[in-house]
GROMACS .gro file of C-alpha atoms in nm:
model
  335
    1MET     CA    1   2.734  -0.207  -0.296
    2ASN     CA    2   2.444  -0.186  -0.540
    3PHE     CA    3   2.161   0.056  -0.454
    4ASP     CA    4   1.956  -0.018  -0.767
    5PHE     CA    5   1.710  -0.295  -0.852
    6SER     CA    6   1.844  -0.605  -1.025
    7GLU     CA    7   1.753  -0.648  -1.390
    8ASP     CA    8   1.483  -0.901  -1.293
    9GLN     CA    9   1.333  -0.655  -1.044
   10HIS     CA   10   1.335  -0.380  -1.307
   11GLU     CA   11   1.155  -0.618  -1.543
   12ILE     CA   12   0.890  -0.704  -1.283
   13LYS     CA   13   0.826  -0.334  -1.223
   14ARG     CA   14   0.814  -0.248  -1.595
   15THR     CA   15   0.576  -0.534  -1.666
   16ALA     CA   16   0.346  -0.432  -1.380
   17HIS     CA   17   0.348  -0.069  -1.490
   18ASP     CA   18   0.260  -0.154  -1.850
   19LEU     CA   19  -0.012  -0.400  -1.748
   20LEU     CA   20  -0.185  -0.162  -1.509
   21ALA     CA   21  -0.155   0.134  -1.746
   22LYS     CA   22  -0.351  -0.075  -1.995
   23ARG     CA   23  -0.593  -0.248  -1.758
   24SER     CA   24  -0.655   0.024  -1.498
   25PRO     CA   25  -0.673   0.364  -1.671
   26LEU     CA   26  -0.833   0.639  -1.465
   27GLU     CA   27  -1.164   0.619  -1.648
   28ARG     CA   28  -1.198   0.258  -1.523
   29VAL     CA   29  -1.091   0.363  -1.175
   30ARG     CA   30  -1.365   0.626  -1.181
   31ALA     CA   31  -1.627   0.382  -1.308
   32ALA     CA   32  -1.538   0.127  -1.042
   33ALA     CA   33  -1.534   0.388  -0.765
   34GLU     CA   34  -1.869   0.533  -0.862
   35SER     CA   35  -2.029   0.188  -0.873
   36ARG     CA   36  -1.840   0.063  -0.562
   37THR     CA   37  -1.722  -0.245  -0.751
   38TYR     CA   38  -1.393  -0.402  -0.853
   39ASP     CA   39  -1.282  -0.513  -1.196
   40ASP     CA   40  -1.305  -0.890  -1.141
   41GLY     CA   41  -1.130  -0.950  -1.471
   42LEU     CA   42  -0.826  -0.756  -1.349
   43TRP     CA   43  -0.807  -0.963  -1.029
   44THR     CA   44  -0.829  -1.284  -1.234
   45GLU     CA   45  -0.544  -1.162  -1.451
   46LEU     CA   46  -0.328  -1.071  -1.149
   47VAL     CA   47  -0.391  -1.415  -1.001
   48GLU     CA   48  -0.289  -1.584  -1.326
   49LEU     CA   49   0.034  -1.383  -1.318
   50GLY     CA   50   0.105  -1.502  -0.963
   51TRP     CA   51   0.093  -1.162  -0.795
   52PRO     CA   52  -0.083  -1.271  -0.470
   53GLY     CA   53   0.186  -1.528  -0.399
   54ILE     CA   54   0.495  -1.350  -0.524
   55ALA     CA   55   0.647  -1.326  -0.173
   56ILE     CA   56   0.513  -1.660  -0.047
   57ASP     CA   57   0.759  -1.949  -0.026
   58GLU     CA   58   0.762  -2.195  -0.315
   59GLN     CA   59   0.687  -2.485  -0.080
   60HIS     CA   60   0.348  -2.323  -0.022
   61GLY     CA   61   0.280  -2.258  -0.387
   62GLY     CA   62   0.416  -1.905  -0.405
   63GLY     CA   63   0.674  -1.740  -0.625
   64GLY     CA   64   0.948  -1.755  -0.362
   65LEU     CA   65   1.059  -1.398  -0.421
   66GLY     CA   66   1.092  -1.131  -0.156
   67VAL     CA   67   0.940  -0.819  -0.004
   68VAL     CA   68   1.135  -0.601  -0.250
   69GLU     CA   69   0.965  -0.767  -0.547
   70LEU     CA   70   0.625  -0.744  -0.377
   71CYS     CA   71   0.683  -0.374  -0.312
   72THR     CA   72   0.755  -0.308  -0.680
   73LEU     CA   73   0.412  -0.450  -0.765
   74LEU     CA   74   0.236  -0.260  -0.487
   75GLU     CA   75   0.400   0.068  -0.587
   76GLU     CA   76   0.261   0.022  -0.937
   77GLY     CA   77  -0.077  -0.072  -0.789
   78GLY     CA   78  -0.082   0.258  -0.600
   79HIS     CA   79   0.032   0.446  -0.909
   80ALA     CA   80  -0.265   0.306  -1.103
   81LEU     CA   81  -0.511   0.308  -0.807
   82ALA     CA   82  -0.595  -0.044  -0.919
   83GLY     CA   83  -0.914  -0.172  -0.759
   84SER     CA   84  -0.863  -0.529  -0.638
   85PRO     CA   85  -0.802  -0.723  -0.315
   86PHE     CA   86  -0.432  -0.758  -0.406
   87LEU     CA   87  -0.290  -0.541  -0.125
   88ALA     CA   88  -0.501  -0.702   0.147
   89THR     CA   89  -0.432  -1.057   0.027
   90ALA     CA   90  -0.059  -0.996  -0.014
   91LEU     CA   91  -0.037  -0.852   0.338
   92CYS     CA   92  -0.226  -1.151   0.477
   93GLY     CA   93   0.023  -1.385   0.312
   94LEU     CA   94   0.321  -1.186   0.440
   95VAL     CA   95   0.202  -1.179   0.800
   96LEU     CA   96   0.091  -1.544   0.807
   97GLN     CA   97   0.418  -1.662   0.654
   98ALA     CA   98   0.623  -1.462   0.906
   99ALA     CA   99   0.429  -1.539   1.225
  100GLY     CA  100   0.207  -1.843   1.163
  101ASP     CA  101   0.278  -2.199   1.270
  102ASP     CA  102   0.336  -2.485   1.026
  103GLY     CA  103  -0.027  -2.592   1.028
  104GLN     CA  104  -0.161  -2.242   0.969
  105ARG     CA  105   0.083  -2.188   0.685
  106ALA     CA  106   0.007  -2.522   0.522
  107ALA     CA  107  -0.369  -2.466   0.548
  108TRP     CA  108  -0.384  -2.113   0.410
  109LEU     CA  109  -0.075  -1.999   0.221
  110PRO     CA  110  -0.133  -2.219  -0.088
  111ARG     CA  111  -0.491  -2.093  -0.113
  112LEU     CA  112  -0.383  -1.731  -0.079
  113ALA     CA  113  -0.099  -1.774  -0.329
  114SER     CA  114  -0.327  -1.930  -0.588
  115GLY     CA  115  -0.598  -1.669  -0.544
  116GLU     CA  116  -0.847  -1.939  -0.442
  117VAL     CA  117  -0.930  -1.720  -0.142
  118THR     CA  118  -0.852  -1.365  -0.037
  119GLY     CA  119  -0.743  -1.244   0.304
  120THR     CA  120  -0.672  -0.927   0.495
  121VAL     CA  121  -0.495  -0.784   0.800
  122GLY     CA  122  -0.627  -0.522   1.038
  123THR     CA  123  -0.690  -0.410   1.391
  124ALA     CA  124  -1.013  -0.412   1.586
  125ASP     CA  125  -1.220  -0.091   1.562
  126ALA     CA  126  -1.019   0.036   1.263
  127LEU     CA  127  -1.112   0.022   0.897
  128VAL     CA  128  -0.985  -0.300   0.741
  129PRO     CA  129  -0.947  -0.313   0.361
  130ASP     CA  130  -1.135  -0.582   0.169
  131ALA     CA  131  -1.249  -0.760   0.485
  132ASP     CA  132  -1.602  -0.826   0.361
  133GLY     CA  133  -1.496  -1.058   0.081
  134ALA     CA  134  -1.202  -1.217   0.263
  135ALA     CA  135  -1.210  -1.581   0.370
  136LEU     CA  136  -0.920  -1.527   0.611
  137LEU     CA  137  -0.890  -1.241   0.861
  138LEU     CA  138  -0.579  -1.165   1.065
  139LEU     CA  139  -0.693  -0.939   1.348
  140ALA     CA  140  -0.433  -0.762   1.562
  141ASP     CA  141  -0.492  -0.644   1.919
  142ALA     CA  142  -0.288  -0.588   2.233
  143ASP     CA  143  -0.245  -0.963   2.281
  144GLY     CA  144  -0.111  -1.038   1.934
  145ILE     CA  145  -0.274  -1.148   1.611
  146ARG     CA  146  -0.562  -1.395   1.580
  147LEU     CA  147  -0.636  -1.599   1.270
  148LEU     CA  148  -1.008  -1.597   1.202
  149GLU     CA  149  -1.215  -1.752   0.932
  150ARG     CA  150  -1.485  -1.529   0.795
  151TYR     CA  151  -1.768  -1.697   0.988
  152GLU     CA  152  -1.588  -1.640   1.320
  153ALA     CA  153  -1.589  -1.260   1.288
  154THR     CA  154  -1.840  -0.981   1.258
  155VAL     CA  155  -1.766  -0.774   0.948
  156GLU     CA  156  -1.955  -0.450   0.891
  157PRO     CA  157  -1.894  -0.286   0.550
  158VAL     CA  158  -1.831   0.089   0.565
  159ASP     CA  159  -1.867   0.353   0.294
  160ALA     CA  160  -1.537   0.524   0.361
  161ILE     CA  161  -1.391   0.841   0.209
  162ASP     CA  162  -1.197   0.629  -0.041
  163PRO     CA  163  -1.443   0.472  -0.288
  164THR     CA  164  -1.163   0.307  -0.487
  165ARG     CA  165  -1.131   0.037  -0.220
  166ARG     CA  166  -1.374  -0.156   0.001
  167TYR     CA  167  -1.348  -0.121   0.378
  168ALA     CA  168  -1.514  -0.276   0.679
  169ARG     CA  169  -1.491  -0.286   1.056
  170VAL     CA  170  -1.406  -0.627   1.201
  171SER     CA  171  -1.470  -0.760   1.550
  172ALA     CA  172  -1.472  -1.103   1.707
  173PRO     CA  173  -1.553  -1.253   2.047
  174ALA     CA  174  -1.267  -1.294   2.292
  175GLY     CA  175  -1.097  -1.625   2.233
  176ALA     CA  176  -1.227  -1.669   1.880
  177GLY     CA  177  -0.987  -1.794   1.618
  178SER     CA  178  -0.630  -1.911   1.678
  179PRO     CA  179  -0.331  -1.695   1.773
  180LEU     CA  180  -0.027  -1.660   1.550
  181PRO     CA  181   0.261  -1.791   1.763
  182GLY     CA  182   0.550  -1.613   1.589
  183ASP     CA  183   0.695  -1.264   1.615
  184VAL     CA  184   0.383  -1.069   1.526
  185GLU     CA  185   0.547  -0.727   1.545
  186ALA     CA  186   0.807  -0.829   1.289
  187ALA     CA  187   0.529  -0.970   1.073
  188LEU     CA  188   0.333  -0.645   1.097
  189ASP     CA  189   0.650  -0.453   1.008
  190ARG     CA  190   0.663  -0.642   0.678
  191ALA     CA  191   0.301  -0.544   0.617
  192ARG     CA  192   0.375  -0.179   0.700
  193VAL     CA  193   0.656  -0.175   0.444
  194ALA     CA  194   0.419  -0.313   0.181
  195VAL     CA  195   0.159  -0.045   0.259
  196ALA     CA  196   0.431   0.221   0.237
  197ALA     CA  197   0.516   0.094  -0.113
  198GLU     CA  198   0.160   0.147  -0.231
  199LEU     CA  199   0.161   0.498  -0.083
  200VAL     CA  200   0.481   0.577  -0.274
  201GLY     CA  201   0.299   0.489  -0.595
  202VAL     CA  202   0.004   0.709  -0.501
  203SER     CA  203   0.237   0.998  -0.425
  204ALA     CA  204   0.434   0.955  -0.749
  205ARG     CA  205   0.121   0.956  -0.965
  206ALA     CA  206  -0.017   1.267  -0.790
  207LEU     CA  207   0.313   1.442  -0.863
  208GLU     CA  208   0.311   1.334  -1.230
  209MET     CA  209  -0.045   1.457  -1.279
  210THR     CA  210   0.032   1.787  -1.110
  211VAL     CA  211   0.344   1.858  -1.316
  212ALA     CA  212   0.153   1.782  -1.635
  213TYR     CA  213  -0.133   2.011  -1.528
  214VAL     CA  214   0.079   2.313  -1.431
  215GLN     CA  215   0.270   2.286  -1.758
  216ASP     CA  216  -0.057   2.299  -1.952
  217ARG     CA  217  -0.271   2.540  -1.746
  218LYS     CA  218  -0.204   2.906  -1.828
  219GLN     CA  219  -0.265   3.232  -1.644
  220PHE     CA  220  -0.159   3.578  -1.764
  221GLY     CA  221  -0.052   3.412  -2.088
  222VAL     CA  222   0.208   3.176  -1.932
  223PRO     CA  223   0.194   2.825  -1.780
  224VAL     CA  224   0.122   2.839  -1.406
  225GLY     CA  225   0.418   2.608  -1.363
  226SER     CA  226   0.647   2.896  -1.454
  227PHE     CA  227   0.559   3.071  -1.126
  228GLN     CA  228   0.818   3.017  -0.855
  229ALA     CA  229   0.563   2.935  -0.585
  230VAL     CA  230   0.422   2.652  -0.797
  231GLN     CA  231   0.772   2.525  -0.877
  232HIS     CA  232   0.856   2.517  -0.506
  233ARG     CA  233   0.539   2.320  -0.431
  234CYS     CA  234   0.622   2.062  -0.699
  235ALA     CA  235   0.981   2.038  -0.574
  236GLN     CA  236   0.853   1.967  -0.224
  237MET     CA  237   0.621   1.698  -0.363
  238LEU     CA  238   0.920   1.535  -0.533
  239LEU     CA  239   1.116   1.547  -0.207
  240HIS     CA  240   0.835   1.377  -0.014
  241THR     CA  241   0.795   1.108  -0.281
  242GLU     CA  242   1.163   1.022  -0.319
  243SER     CA  243   1.227   1.029   0.058
  244ALA     CA  244   0.943   0.782   0.111
  245ARG     CA  245   1.062   0.563  -0.177
  246ALA     CA  246   1.419   0.545  -0.045
  247ALA     CA  247   1.302   0.459   0.308
  248THR     CA  248   1.054   0.200   0.182
  249TYR     CA  249   1.297   0.007  -0.035
  250PHE     CA  250   1.561   0.011   0.240
  251ALA     CA  251   1.304  -0.145   0.475
  252ALA     CA  252   1.200  -0.398   0.208
  253TRP     CA  253   1.566  -0.492   0.162
  254ALA     CA  254   1.602  -0.527   0.540
  255ALA     CA  255   1.298  -0.759   0.551
  256ASP     CA  256   1.465  -0.988   0.300
  257ALA     CA  257   1.834  -0.958   0.390
  258ASP     CA  258   1.887  -0.804   0.735
  259PRO     CA  259   1.586  -0.860   0.966
  260GLU     CA  260   1.770  -0.701   1.260
  261ARG     CA  261   1.721  -0.365   1.089
  262LEU     CA  262   1.359  -0.425   0.987
  263ALA     CA  263   1.184  -0.269   1.287
  264GLU     CA  264   1.355   0.068   1.253
  265GLY     CA  265   1.335   0.056   0.874
  266ALA     CA  266   0.964  -0.023   0.873
  267ALA     CA  267   0.881   0.254   1.120
  268LEU     CA  268   1.083   0.505   0.917
  269ALA     CA  269   0.929   0.392   0.587
  270LYS     CA  270   0.568   0.402   0.709
  271ALA     CA  271   0.619   0.740   0.876
  272ALA     CA  272   0.780   0.888   0.564
  273ALA     CA  273   0.520   0.740   0.330
  274SER     CA  274   0.218   0.830   0.548
  275ASP     CA  275   0.324   1.190   0.605
  276GLY     CA  276   0.461   1.231   0.253
  277VAL     CA  277   0.158   1.104   0.067
  278ARG     CA  278  -0.077   1.328   0.263
  279GLU     CA  279   0.139   1.632   0.188
  280THR     CA  280   0.185   1.538  -0.176
  281THR     CA  281  -0.177   1.468  -0.257
  282ALA     CA  282  -0.295   1.778  -0.069
  283SER     CA  283  -0.046   1.984  -0.269
  284ALA     CA  284  -0.175   1.822  -0.587
  285ILE     CA  285  -0.526   1.942  -0.501
  286GLN     CA  286  -0.394   2.293  -0.435
  287ALA     CA  287  -0.193   2.306  -0.757
  288HIS     CA  288  -0.496   2.198  -0.959
  289GLY     CA  289  -0.681   2.504  -0.830
  290GLY     CA  290  -1.060   2.510  -0.829
  291ILE     CA  291  -1.093   2.197  -1.041
  292GLY     CA  292  -0.881   1.991  -0.800
  293PHE     CA  293  -1.146   1.906  -0.544
  294THR     CA  294  -1.437   1.861  -0.781
  295TRP     CA  295  -1.591   1.524  -0.867
  296GLU     CA  296  -1.469   1.568  -1.226
  297ALA     CA  297  -1.101   1.581  -1.128
  298ASP     CA  298  -0.913   1.252  -1.115
  299VAL     CA  299  -0.650   1.385  -0.876
  300HIS     CA  300  -0.881   1.376  -0.576
  301TRP     CA  301  -0.904   0.994  -0.598
  302PHE     CA  302  -0.538   0.987  -0.499
  303TYR     CA  303  -0.600   1.222  -0.207
  304LYS     CA  304  -0.874   0.992  -0.079
  305ARG     CA  305  -0.666   0.675  -0.116
  306ALA     CA  306  -0.384   0.856   0.068
  307GLN     CA  307  -0.596   0.942   0.373
  308LEU     CA  308  -0.686   0.583   0.466
  309GLY     CA  309  -0.359   0.430   0.348
  310ALA     CA  310  -0.163   0.672   0.565
  311ALA     CA  311  -0.351   0.561   0.878
  312TYR     CA  312  -0.359   0.187   0.800
  313LEU     CA  313  -0.144  -0.019   1.042
  314GLY     CA  314  -0.014   0.298   1.208
  315GLY     CA  315   0.008   0.659   1.096
  316GLY     CA  316   0.305   0.891   1.083
  317GLY     CA  317   0.285   1.001   1.448
  318ALA     CA  318   0.263   0.646   1.581
  319MET     CA  319   0.552   0.536   1.362
  320ARG     CA  320   0.776   0.825   1.467
  321ALA     CA  321   0.704   0.744   1.832
  322ARG     CA  322   0.793   0.380   1.768
  323LEU     CA  323   1.114   0.482   1.594
  324ALA     CA  324   1.207   0.697   1.895
  325ARG     CA  325   1.148   0.404   2.131
  326LEU     CA  326   1.360   0.175   1.918
  327ALA     CA  327   1.641   0.431   1.906
  328ALA     CA  328   1.624   0.476   2.284
  329ARG     CA  329   1.654   0.101   2.336
  330ARG     CA  330   1.956   0.091   2.108
  331VAL     CA  331   2.123   0.370   2.307
  332GLU     CA  332   2.046   0.197   2.638
  333ALA     CA  333   2.197  -0.124   2.507
  334VAL     CA  334   2.521   0.054   2.422
  335VAL     CA  335   2.545   0.256   2.745
   0.00000   0.00000   0.00000
């Protein structure tokens, strides 16, 4: 049994890391956040590299790879806080491919894969990332998921706590759009795994920045990182990050290779990533001391991304409750 990435998956992750380190340094993240814009050139480059369609079937113009490969890209996107509609469009493709009918897939997947249009996934009355610029909206409610074109929905942009990404509230009249006929919960589970991957990247970068800071910052003539309390905080941040990473890539593997285990894996991954990233980024603020929460500190961008990402498509509490229900069903089936 191999628990590591394949060489190709390592190469995808290395390439993404190097690209985003060059194209999305924190000074560009800051400039984009302060102006509430995206780097359109970065999105064009990601489209040319085939990122939006990496997990879309080749018959629909995608790369034909899996959720694991998509998660490696999204983890690096979170690590760099890259500003683009990549997450929202990738989730839209995942959900539509998993739960759409043949006509819906044929009409939209090639356009999403090529970057001709962008899409998003969300729930009514919640903040939906990149909805304002999306041509395709997948809106979940108690009855399932509806496919809506932009003109069929009301989209109200919102200035949310996280200025590194655009958000909006989406609503639509009852009966608008067309329902996705497939297993929508399994489709949303794939999306939750992808969101968890981005949160792992956010958590990892917050940890890296914190370790670098406490090694450099001195009090009483020694680095603050030499104090045991600070070491314990950093160790806990590492535990949260690696726990979330392990759960996320297990769930991504299940999505590709063992769908029967996807529901439990996705709930565990999203719970671990949502709770972990909030703890990690809050600890990063604390470890940076007085500078941590100021506008001049880069680390607070990660805290802000973490707050909305943790709640998107279900927060830690909702995911733990779902995991408990799934476990109870499994026990009842055995007894």
